[in-house]
PDB file of C-alpha atoms and ligand atoms in Angstrom:
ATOM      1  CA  UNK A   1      75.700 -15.033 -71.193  1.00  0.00           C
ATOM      2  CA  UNK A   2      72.357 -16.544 -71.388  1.00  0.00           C
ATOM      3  CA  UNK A   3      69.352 -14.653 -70.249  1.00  0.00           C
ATOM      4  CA  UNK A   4      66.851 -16.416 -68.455  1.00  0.00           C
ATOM      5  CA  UNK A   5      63.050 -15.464 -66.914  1.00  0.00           C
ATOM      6  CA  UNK A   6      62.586 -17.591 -63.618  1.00  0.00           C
ATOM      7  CA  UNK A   7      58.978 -17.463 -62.452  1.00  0.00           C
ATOM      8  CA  UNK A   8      57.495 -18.786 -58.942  1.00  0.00           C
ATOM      9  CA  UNK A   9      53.626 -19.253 -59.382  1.00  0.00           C
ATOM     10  CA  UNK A  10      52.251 -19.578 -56.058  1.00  0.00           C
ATOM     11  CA  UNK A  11      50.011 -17.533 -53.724  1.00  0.00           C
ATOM     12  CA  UNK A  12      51.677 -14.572 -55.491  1.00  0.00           C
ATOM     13  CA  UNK A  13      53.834 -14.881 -59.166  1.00  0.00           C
ATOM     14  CA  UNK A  14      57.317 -13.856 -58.796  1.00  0.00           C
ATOM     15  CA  UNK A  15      59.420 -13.457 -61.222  1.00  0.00           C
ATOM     16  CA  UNK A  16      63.297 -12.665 -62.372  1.00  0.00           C
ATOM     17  CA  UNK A  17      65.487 -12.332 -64.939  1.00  0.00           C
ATOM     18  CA  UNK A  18      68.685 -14.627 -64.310  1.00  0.00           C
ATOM     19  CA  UNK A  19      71.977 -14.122 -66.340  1.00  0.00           C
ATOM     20  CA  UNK A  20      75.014 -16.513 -64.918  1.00  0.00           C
ATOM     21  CA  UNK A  21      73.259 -17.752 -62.071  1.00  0.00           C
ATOM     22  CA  UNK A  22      71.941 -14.383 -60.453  1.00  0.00           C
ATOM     23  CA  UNK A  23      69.364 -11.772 -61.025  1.00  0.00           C
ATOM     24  CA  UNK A  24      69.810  -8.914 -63.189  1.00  0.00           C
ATOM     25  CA  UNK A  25      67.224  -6.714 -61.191  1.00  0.00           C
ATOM     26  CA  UNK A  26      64.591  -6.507 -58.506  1.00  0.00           C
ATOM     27  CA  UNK A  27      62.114  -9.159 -58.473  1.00  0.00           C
ATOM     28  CA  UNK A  28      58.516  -8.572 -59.844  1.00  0.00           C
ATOM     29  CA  UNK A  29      55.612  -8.916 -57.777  1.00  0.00           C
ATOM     30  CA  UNK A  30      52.168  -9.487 -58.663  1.00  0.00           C
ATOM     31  CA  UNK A  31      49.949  -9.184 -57.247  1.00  0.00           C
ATOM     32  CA  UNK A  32      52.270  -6.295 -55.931  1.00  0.00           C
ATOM     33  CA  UNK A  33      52.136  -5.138 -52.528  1.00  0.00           C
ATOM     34  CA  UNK A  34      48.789  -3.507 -52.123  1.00  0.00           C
ATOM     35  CA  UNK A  35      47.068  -6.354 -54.579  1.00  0.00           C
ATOM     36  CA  UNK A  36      44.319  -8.753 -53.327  1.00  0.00           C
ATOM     37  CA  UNK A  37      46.219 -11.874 -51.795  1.00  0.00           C
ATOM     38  CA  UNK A  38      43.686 -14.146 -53.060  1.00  0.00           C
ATOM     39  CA  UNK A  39      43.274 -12.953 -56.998  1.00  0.00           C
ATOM     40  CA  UNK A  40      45.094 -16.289 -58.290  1.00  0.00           C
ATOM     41  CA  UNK A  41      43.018 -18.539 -56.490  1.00  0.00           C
ATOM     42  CA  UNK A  42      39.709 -16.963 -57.755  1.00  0.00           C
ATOM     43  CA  UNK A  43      41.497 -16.762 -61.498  1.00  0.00           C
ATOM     44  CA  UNK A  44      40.366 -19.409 -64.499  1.00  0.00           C
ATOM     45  CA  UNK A  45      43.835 -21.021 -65.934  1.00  0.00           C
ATOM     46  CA  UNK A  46      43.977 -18.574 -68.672  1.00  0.00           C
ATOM     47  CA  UNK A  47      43.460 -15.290 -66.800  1.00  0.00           C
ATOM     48  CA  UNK A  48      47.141 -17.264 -64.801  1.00  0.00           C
ATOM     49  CA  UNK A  49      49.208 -17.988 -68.431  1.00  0.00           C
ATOM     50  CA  UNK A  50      47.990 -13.978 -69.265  1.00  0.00           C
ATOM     51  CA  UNK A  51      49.344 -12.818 -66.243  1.00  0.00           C
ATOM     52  CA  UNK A  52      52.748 -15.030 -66.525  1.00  0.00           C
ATOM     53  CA  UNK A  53      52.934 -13.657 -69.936  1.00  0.00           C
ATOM     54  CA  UNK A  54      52.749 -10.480 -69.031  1.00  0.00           C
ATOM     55  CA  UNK A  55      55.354 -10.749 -65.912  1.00  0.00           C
ATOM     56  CA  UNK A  56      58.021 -12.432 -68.319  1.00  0.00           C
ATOM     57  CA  UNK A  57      57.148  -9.866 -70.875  1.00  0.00           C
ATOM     58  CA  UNK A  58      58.331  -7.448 -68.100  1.00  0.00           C
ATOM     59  CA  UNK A  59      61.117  -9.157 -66.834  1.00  0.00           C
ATOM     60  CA  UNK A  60      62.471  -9.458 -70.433  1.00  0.00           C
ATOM     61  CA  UNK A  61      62.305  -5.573 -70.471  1.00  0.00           C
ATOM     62  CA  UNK A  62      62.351  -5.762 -74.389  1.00  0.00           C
ATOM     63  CA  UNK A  63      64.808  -8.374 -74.503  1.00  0.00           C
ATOM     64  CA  UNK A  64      64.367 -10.703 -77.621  1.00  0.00           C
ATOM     65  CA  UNK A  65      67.225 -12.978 -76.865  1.00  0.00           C
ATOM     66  CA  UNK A  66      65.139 -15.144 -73.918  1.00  0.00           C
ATOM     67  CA  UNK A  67      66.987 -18.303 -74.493  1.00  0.00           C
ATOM     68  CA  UNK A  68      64.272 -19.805 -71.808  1.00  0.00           C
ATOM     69  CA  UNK A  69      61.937 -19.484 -69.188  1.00  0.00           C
ATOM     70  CA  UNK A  70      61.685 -21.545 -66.179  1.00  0.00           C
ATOM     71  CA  UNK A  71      58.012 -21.725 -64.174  1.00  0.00           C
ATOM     72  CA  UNK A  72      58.069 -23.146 -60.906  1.00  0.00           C
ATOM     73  CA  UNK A  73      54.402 -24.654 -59.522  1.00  0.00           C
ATOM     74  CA  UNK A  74      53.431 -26.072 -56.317  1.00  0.00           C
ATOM     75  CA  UNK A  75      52.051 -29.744 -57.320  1.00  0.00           C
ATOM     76  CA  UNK A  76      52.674 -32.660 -59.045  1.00  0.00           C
ATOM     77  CA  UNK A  77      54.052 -31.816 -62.135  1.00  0.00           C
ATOM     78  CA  UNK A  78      55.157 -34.297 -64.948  1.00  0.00           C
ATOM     79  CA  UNK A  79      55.944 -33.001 -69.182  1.00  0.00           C
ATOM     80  CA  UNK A  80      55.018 -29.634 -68.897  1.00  0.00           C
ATOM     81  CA  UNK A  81      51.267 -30.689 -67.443  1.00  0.00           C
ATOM     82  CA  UNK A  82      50.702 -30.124 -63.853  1.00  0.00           C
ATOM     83  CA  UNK A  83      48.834 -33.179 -62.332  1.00  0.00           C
ATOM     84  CA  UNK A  84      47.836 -32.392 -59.002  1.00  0.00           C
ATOM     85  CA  UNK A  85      47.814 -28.384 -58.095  1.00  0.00           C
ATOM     86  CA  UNK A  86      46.167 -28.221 -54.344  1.00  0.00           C
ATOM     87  CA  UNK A  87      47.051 -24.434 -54.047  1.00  0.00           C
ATOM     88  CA  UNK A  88      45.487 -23.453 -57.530  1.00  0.00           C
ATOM     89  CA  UNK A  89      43.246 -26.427 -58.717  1.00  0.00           C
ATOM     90  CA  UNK A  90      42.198 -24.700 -61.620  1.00  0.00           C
ATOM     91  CA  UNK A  91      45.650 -25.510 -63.114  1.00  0.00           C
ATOM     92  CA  UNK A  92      44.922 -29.622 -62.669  1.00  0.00           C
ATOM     93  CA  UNK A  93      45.556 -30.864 -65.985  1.00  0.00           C
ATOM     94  CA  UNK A  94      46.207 -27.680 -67.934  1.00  0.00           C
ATOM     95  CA  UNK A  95      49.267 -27.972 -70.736  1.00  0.00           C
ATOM     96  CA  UNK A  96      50.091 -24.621 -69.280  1.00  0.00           C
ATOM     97  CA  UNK A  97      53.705 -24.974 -70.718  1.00  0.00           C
ATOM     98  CA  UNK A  98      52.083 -25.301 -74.213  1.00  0.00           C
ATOM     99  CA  UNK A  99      50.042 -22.738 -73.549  1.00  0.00           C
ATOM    100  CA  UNK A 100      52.513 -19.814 -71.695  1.00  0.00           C
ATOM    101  CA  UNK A 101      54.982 -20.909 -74.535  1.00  0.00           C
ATOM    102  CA  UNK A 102      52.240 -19.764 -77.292  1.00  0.00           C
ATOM    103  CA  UNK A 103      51.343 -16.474 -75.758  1.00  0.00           C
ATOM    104  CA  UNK A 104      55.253 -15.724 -75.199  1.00  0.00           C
ATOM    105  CA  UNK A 105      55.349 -15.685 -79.048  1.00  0.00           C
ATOM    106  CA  UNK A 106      52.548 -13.185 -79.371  1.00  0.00           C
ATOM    107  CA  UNK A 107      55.028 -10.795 -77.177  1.00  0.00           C
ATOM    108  CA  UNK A 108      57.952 -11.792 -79.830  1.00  0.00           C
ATOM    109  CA  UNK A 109      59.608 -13.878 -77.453  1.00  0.00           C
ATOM    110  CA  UNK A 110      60.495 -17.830 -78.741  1.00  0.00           C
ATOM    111  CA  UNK A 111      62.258 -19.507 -75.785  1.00  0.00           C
ATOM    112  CA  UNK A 112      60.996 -22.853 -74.613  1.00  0.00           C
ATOM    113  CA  UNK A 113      59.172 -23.232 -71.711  1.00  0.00           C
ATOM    114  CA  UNK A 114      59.811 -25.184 -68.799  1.00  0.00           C
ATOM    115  CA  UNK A 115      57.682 -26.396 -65.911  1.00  0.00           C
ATOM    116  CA  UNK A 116      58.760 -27.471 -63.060  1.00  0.00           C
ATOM    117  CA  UNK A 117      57.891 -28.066 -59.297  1.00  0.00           C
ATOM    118  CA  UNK A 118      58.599 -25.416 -57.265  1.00  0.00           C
ATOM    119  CA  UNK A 119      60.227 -27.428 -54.076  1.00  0.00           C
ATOM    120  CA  UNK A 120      62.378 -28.606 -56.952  1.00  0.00           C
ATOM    121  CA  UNK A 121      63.123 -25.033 -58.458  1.00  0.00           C
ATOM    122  CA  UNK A 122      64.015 -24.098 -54.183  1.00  0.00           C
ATOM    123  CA  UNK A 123      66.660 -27.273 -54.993  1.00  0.00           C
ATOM    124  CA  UNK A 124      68.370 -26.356 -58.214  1.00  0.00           C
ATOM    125  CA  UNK A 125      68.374 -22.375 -56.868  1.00  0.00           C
ATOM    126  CA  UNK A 126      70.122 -23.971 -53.718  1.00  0.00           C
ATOM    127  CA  UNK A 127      72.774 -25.640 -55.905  1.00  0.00           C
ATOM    128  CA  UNK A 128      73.590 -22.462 -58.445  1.00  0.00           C
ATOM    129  CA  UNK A 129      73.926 -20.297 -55.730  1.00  0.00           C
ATOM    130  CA  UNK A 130      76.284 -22.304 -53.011  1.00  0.00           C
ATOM    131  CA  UNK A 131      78.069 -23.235 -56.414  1.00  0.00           C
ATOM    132  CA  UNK A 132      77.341 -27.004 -55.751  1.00  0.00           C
ATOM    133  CA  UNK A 133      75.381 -27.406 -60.040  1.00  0.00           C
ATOM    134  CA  UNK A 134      77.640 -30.797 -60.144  1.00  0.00           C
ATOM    135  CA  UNK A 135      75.855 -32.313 -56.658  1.00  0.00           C
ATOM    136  CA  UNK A 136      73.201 -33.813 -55.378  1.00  0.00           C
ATOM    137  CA  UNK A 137      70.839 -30.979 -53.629  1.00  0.00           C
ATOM    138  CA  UNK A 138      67.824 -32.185 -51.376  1.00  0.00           C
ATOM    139  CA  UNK A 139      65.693 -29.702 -49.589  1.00  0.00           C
ATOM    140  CA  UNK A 140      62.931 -30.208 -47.158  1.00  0.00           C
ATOM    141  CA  UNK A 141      60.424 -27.428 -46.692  1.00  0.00           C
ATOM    142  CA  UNK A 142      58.721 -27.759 -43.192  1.00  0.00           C
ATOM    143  CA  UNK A 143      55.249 -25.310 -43.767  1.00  0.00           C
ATOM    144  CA  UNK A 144      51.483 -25.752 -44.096  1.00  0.00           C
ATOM    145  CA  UNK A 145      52.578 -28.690 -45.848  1.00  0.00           C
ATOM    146  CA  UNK A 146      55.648 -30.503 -46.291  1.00  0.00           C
ATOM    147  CA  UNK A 147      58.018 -29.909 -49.573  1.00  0.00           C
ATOM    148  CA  UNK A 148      60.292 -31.768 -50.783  1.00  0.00           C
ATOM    149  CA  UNK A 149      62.291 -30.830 -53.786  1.00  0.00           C
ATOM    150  CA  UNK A 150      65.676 -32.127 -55.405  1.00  0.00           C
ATOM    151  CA  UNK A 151      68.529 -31.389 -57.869  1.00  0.00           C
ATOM    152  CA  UNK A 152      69.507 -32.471 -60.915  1.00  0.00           C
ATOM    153  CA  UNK A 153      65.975 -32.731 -62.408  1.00  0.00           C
ATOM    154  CA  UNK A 154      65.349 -36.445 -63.481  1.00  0.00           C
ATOM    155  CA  UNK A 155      62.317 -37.732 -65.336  1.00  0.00           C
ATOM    156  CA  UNK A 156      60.076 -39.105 -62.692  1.00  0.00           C
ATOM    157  CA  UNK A 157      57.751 -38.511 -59.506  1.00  0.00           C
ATOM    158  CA  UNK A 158      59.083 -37.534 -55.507  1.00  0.00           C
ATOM    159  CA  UNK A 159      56.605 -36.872 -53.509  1.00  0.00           C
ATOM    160  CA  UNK A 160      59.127 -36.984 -50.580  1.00  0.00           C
ATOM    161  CA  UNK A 161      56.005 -34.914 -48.004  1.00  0.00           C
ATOM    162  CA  UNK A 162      54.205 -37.894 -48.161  1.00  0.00           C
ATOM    163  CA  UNK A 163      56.439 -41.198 -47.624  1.00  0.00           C
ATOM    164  CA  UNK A 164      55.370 -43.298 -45.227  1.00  0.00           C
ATOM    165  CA  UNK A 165      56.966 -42.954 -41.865  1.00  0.00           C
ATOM    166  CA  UNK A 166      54.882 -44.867 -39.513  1.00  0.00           C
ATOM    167  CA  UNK A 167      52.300 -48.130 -39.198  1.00  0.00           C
ATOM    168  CA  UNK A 168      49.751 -46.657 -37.113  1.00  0.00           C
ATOM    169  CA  UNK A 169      46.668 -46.819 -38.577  1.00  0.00           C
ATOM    170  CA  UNK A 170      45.939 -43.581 -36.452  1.00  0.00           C
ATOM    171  CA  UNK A 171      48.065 -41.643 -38.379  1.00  0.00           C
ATOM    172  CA  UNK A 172      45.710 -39.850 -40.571  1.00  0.00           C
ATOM    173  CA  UNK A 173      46.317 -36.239 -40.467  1.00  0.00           C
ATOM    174  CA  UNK A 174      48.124 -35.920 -44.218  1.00  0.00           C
ATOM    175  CA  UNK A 175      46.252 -33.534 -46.502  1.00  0.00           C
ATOM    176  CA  UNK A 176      46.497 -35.757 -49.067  1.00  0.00           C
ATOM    177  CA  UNK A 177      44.290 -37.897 -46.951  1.00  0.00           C
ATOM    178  CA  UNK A 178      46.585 -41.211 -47.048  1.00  0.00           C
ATOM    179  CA  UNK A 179      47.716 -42.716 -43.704  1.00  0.00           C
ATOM    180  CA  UNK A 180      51.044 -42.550 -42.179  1.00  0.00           C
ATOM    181  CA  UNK A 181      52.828 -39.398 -44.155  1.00  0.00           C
ATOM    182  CA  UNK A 182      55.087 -37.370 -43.468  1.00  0.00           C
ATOM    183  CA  UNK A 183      52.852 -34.387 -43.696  1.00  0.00           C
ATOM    184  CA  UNK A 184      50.702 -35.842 -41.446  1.00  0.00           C
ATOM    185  CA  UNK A 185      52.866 -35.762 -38.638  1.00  0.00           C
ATOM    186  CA  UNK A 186      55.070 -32.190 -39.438  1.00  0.00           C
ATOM    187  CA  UNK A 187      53.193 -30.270 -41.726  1.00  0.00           C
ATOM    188  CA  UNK A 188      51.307 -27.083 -39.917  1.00  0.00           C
ATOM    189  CA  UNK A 189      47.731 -27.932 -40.574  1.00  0.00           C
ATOM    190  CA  UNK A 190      48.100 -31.566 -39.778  1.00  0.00           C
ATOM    191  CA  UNK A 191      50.119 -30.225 -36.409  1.00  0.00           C
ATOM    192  CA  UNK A 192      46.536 -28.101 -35.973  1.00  0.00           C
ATOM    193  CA  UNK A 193      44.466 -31.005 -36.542  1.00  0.00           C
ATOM    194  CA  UNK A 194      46.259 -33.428 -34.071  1.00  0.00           C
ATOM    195  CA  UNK A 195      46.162 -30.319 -30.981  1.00  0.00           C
ATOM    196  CA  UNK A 196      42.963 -28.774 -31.304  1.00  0.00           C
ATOM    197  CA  UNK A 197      43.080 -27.160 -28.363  1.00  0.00           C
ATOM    198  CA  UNK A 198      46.809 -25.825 -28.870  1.00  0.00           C
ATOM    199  CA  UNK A 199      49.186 -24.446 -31.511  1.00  0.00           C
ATOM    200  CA  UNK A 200      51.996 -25.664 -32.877  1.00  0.00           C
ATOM    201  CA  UNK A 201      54.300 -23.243 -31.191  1.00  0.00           C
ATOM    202  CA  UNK A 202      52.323 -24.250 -28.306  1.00  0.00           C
ATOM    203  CA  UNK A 203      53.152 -27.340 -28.307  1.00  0.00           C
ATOM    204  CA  UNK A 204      57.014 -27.123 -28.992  1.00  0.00           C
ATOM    205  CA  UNK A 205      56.916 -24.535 -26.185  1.00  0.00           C
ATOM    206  CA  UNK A 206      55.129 -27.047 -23.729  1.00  0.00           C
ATOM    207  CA  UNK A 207      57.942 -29.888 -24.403  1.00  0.00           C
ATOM    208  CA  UNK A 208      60.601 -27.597 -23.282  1.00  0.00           C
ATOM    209  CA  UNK A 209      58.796 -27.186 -20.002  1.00  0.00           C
ATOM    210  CA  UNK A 210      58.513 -31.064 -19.973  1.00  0.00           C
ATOM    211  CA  UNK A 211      54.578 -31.382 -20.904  1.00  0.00           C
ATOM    212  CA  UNK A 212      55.148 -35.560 -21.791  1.00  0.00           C
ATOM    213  CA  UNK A 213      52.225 -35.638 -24.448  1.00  0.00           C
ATOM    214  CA  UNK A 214      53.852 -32.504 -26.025  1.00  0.00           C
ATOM    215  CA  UNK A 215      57.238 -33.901 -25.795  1.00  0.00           C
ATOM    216  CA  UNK A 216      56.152 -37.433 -27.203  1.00  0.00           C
ATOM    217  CA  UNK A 217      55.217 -35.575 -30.154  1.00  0.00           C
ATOM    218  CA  UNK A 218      58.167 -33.457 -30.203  1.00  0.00           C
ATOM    219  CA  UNK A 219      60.447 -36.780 -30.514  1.00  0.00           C
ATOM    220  CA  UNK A 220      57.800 -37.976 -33.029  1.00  0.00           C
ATOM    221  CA  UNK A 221      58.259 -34.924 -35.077  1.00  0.00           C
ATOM    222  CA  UNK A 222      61.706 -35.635 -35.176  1.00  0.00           C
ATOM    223  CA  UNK A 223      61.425 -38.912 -36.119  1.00  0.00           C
ATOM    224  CA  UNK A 224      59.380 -38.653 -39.162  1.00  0.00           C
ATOM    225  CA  UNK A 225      61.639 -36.245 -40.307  1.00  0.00           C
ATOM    226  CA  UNK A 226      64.643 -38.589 -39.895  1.00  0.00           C
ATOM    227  CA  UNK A 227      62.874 -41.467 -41.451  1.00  0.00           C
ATOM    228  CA  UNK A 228      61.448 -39.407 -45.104  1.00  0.00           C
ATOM    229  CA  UNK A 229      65.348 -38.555 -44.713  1.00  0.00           C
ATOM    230  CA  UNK A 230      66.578 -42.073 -44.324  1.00  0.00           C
ATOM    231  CA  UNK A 231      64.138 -43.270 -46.797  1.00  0.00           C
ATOM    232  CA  UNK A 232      65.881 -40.793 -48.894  1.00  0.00           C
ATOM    233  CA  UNK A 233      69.468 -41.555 -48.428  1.00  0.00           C
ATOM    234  CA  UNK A 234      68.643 -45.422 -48.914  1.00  0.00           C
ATOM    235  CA  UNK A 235      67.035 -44.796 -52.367  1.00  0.00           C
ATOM    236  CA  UNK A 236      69.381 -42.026 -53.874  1.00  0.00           C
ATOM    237  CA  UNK A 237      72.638 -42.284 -51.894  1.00  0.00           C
ATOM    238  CA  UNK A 238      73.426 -39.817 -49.105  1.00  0.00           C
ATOM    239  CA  UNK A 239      74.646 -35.849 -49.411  1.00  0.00           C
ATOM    240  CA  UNK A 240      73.346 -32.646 -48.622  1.00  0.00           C
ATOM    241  CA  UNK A 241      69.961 -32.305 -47.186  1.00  0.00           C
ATOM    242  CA  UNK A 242      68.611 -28.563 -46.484  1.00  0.00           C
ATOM    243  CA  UNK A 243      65.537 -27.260 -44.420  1.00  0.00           C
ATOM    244  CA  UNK A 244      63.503 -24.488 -44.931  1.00  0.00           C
ATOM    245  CA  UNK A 245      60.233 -23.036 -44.672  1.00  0.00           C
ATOM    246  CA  UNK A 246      58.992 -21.403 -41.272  1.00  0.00           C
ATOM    247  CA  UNK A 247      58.838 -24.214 -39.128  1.00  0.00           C
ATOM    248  CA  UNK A 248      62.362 -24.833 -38.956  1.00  0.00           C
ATOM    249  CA  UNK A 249      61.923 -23.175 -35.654  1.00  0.00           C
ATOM    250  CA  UNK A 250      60.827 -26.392 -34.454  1.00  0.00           C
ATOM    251  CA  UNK A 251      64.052 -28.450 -35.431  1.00  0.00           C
ATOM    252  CA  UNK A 252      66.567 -29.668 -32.844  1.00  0.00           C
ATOM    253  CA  UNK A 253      69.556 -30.622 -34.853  1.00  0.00           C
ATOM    254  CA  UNK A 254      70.893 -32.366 -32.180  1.00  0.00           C
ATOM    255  CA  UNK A 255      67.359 -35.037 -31.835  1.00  0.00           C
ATOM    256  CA  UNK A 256      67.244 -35.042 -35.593  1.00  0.00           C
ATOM    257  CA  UNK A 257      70.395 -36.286 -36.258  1.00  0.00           C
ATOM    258  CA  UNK A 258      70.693 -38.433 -33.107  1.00  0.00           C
ATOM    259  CA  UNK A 259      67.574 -40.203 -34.972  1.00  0.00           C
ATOM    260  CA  UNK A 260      68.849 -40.236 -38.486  1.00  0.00           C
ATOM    261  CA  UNK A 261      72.103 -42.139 -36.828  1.00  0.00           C
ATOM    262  CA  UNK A 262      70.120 -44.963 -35.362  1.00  0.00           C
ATOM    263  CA  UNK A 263      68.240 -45.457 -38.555  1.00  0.00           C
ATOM    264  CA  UNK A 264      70.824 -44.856 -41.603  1.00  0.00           C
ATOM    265  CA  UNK A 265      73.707 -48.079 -40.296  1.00  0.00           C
ATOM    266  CA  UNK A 266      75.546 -49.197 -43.606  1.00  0.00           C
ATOM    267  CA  UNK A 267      79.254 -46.673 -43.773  1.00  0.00           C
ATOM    268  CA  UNK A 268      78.719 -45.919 -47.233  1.00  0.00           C
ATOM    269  CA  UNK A 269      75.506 -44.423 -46.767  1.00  0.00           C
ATOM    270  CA  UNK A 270      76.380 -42.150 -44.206  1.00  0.00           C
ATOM    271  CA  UNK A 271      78.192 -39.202 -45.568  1.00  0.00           C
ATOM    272  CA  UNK A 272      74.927 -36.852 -45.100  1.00  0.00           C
ATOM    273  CA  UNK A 273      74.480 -33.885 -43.841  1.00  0.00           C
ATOM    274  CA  UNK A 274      71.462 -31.672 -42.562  1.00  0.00           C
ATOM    275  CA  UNK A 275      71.652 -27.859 -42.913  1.00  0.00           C
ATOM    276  CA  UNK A 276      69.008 -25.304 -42.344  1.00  0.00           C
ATOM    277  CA  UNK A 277      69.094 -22.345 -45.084  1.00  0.00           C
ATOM    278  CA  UNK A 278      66.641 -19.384 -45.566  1.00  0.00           C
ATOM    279  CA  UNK A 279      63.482 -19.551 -47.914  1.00  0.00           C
ATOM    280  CA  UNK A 280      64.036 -16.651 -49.991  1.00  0.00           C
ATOM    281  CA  UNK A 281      62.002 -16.349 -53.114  1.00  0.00           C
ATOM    282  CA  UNK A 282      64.944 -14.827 -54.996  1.00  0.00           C
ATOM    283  CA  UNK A 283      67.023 -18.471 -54.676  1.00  0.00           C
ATOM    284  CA  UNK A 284      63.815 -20.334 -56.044  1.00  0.00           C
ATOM    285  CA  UNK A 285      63.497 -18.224 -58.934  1.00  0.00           C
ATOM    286  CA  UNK A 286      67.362 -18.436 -59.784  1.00  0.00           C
ATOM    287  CA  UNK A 287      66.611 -21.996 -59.824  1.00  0.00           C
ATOM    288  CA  UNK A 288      63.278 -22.154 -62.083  1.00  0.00           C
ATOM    289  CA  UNK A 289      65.651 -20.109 -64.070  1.00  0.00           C
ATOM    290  CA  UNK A 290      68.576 -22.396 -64.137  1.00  0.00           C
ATOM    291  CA  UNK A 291      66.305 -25.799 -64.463  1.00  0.00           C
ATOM    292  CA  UNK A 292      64.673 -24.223 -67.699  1.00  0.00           C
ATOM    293  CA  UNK A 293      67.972 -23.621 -68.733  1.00  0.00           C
ATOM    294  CA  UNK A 294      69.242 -26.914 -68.023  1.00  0.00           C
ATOM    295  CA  UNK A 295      66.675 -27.959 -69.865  1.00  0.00           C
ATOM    296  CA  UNK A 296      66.953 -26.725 -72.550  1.00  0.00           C
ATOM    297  CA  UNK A 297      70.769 -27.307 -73.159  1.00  0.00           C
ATOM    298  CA  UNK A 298      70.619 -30.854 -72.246  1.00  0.00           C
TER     299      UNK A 298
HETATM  300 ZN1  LIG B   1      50.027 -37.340 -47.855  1.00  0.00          ZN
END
């Protein structure tokens, strides 16, 4: 069996060692517990690749026989470069593949290295561990932002958070800062920026009591949602969609598929499916891990 180091590099790095699709051992933290939350953000690019190498250097555990390692990075990522890095700018336009790849030698260990996005990583660990490698996996992450990753990894861009769902020139909330996203209508800070004077919970809680500006946005919430999805299905065929991340508190299954209905007609297109999961770190790691993998084999 292959052994594999999946890594998640985002407010924290996490990072596993994967062998058939699972981990071998308790994930590795840093900065651990009692660590400063915010020592990534405030690190140069190469103070990040030396502490990757040192967390796969750990996970390896003395291992020589890495046959990859898998790094999964919130942004824009295309040939091992990361494009666009809003989390940790520092990383915009670093070969950090090259570069983790060339330290990992120094430790003795040869395997390629892999970057990928991470909402991507979240979509491949979704597929190896509800034993679906051989389908189409999408996954929408409803945070501070809005994720969107897929599997099987193909060469190109998604940046599913940000289609366009709407006309209104209003629509301006997207952190990107282009009109009419996604984001802009269900991502947390654009939620914040629309209510100043409430929060999102706030909100949700104030449709149920029948507040009409708060339920208006409710159904627009739902909406967008459906739309990015329908979008989706129209370009790539339909399947399995999942939702994660901590707003999925928000989500009536019942509105969101009532709107997905009314705007995905044609009957070939409409064997879909919407499915809430749990965010755990350990599935997006599993997937970094099986992507790199992937990767390398193909
Ligand atoms: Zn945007």
């Amino acid at each position: 069996m292959a052994k594999v180091v999946g890594v998640i590099l985002s407010e924290r790095v996490v990072t596993g060692l994967v062998v058939d699709h699972k981990l071998e051992r308790e994930l590795r933290y840093f900065p651990d517990e009692s660590g400063d939350d915010y020592a990534l953000v405030e690190m140069p690019a190469e103070g990040i690749v030396g502490v990757l190498r040192e967390q796969v250097k750990l996970a390896a555990d003395g291992a020589q026989d890495i046959a990859a390692v898998g790094v999964g990075v919130p942004g824009l990522v295309r040939n091992g470069v990361v494009e666009e890095a809003p989390n940790l700018p520092q990383l915009k336009g670093v070969r950090i593949g090259e570069m983790l790849q060339q330290a990992l030698r120094d430790e003795g260990i040869t395997a390629p290295v892999t970057i990928i996005n991470d909402a991507d990583a979240f979509a491949a660990g979704i597929a190896a561990t509800t034993g679906k490698l051989d389908a189409v996996v999408r996954v929408w992450t409803l945070g501070v932002g809005i994720g969107y990753g897929r599997y099987p990894a193909t060469d190109g861009v998604w940046e599913g958070g940000h289609t366009v769902v709407t006309l209104d020139e209003k629509e301006n909330y997207c952190g990107c800062g282009g009109r009419g996203h996604l984001e802009g209508i269900m991502g947390h800070r654009a939620m914040r920026l629309r209510f100043l004077d409430m929060e999102p919970e706030e909100v949700f809680e104030a449709a149920k009591k029948g507040d009409a500006r708060c339920g208006e946005f409710k159904k627009l919430w739902h909406k967008a949602l459906a739309a990015a999805t329908a979008s989706s299905i129209h370009l790539r065929g339909p399947g399995k969609f999942y939702l994660a991340g901590f707003n999925v508190r928000f989500v009536d299954m019942a509105m969101l598929n009532e709107y997905l209905h009314q705007m995905v007609k044609m009957s070939p297109l409409q064997s879909y499916s919407m499915e809430i999961c749990t965010d755990l770190q350990e599935t997006r790691v599993i997937g970094a891990a099986v992507s790199a993998h992937h990767a390398v084999a193909a």
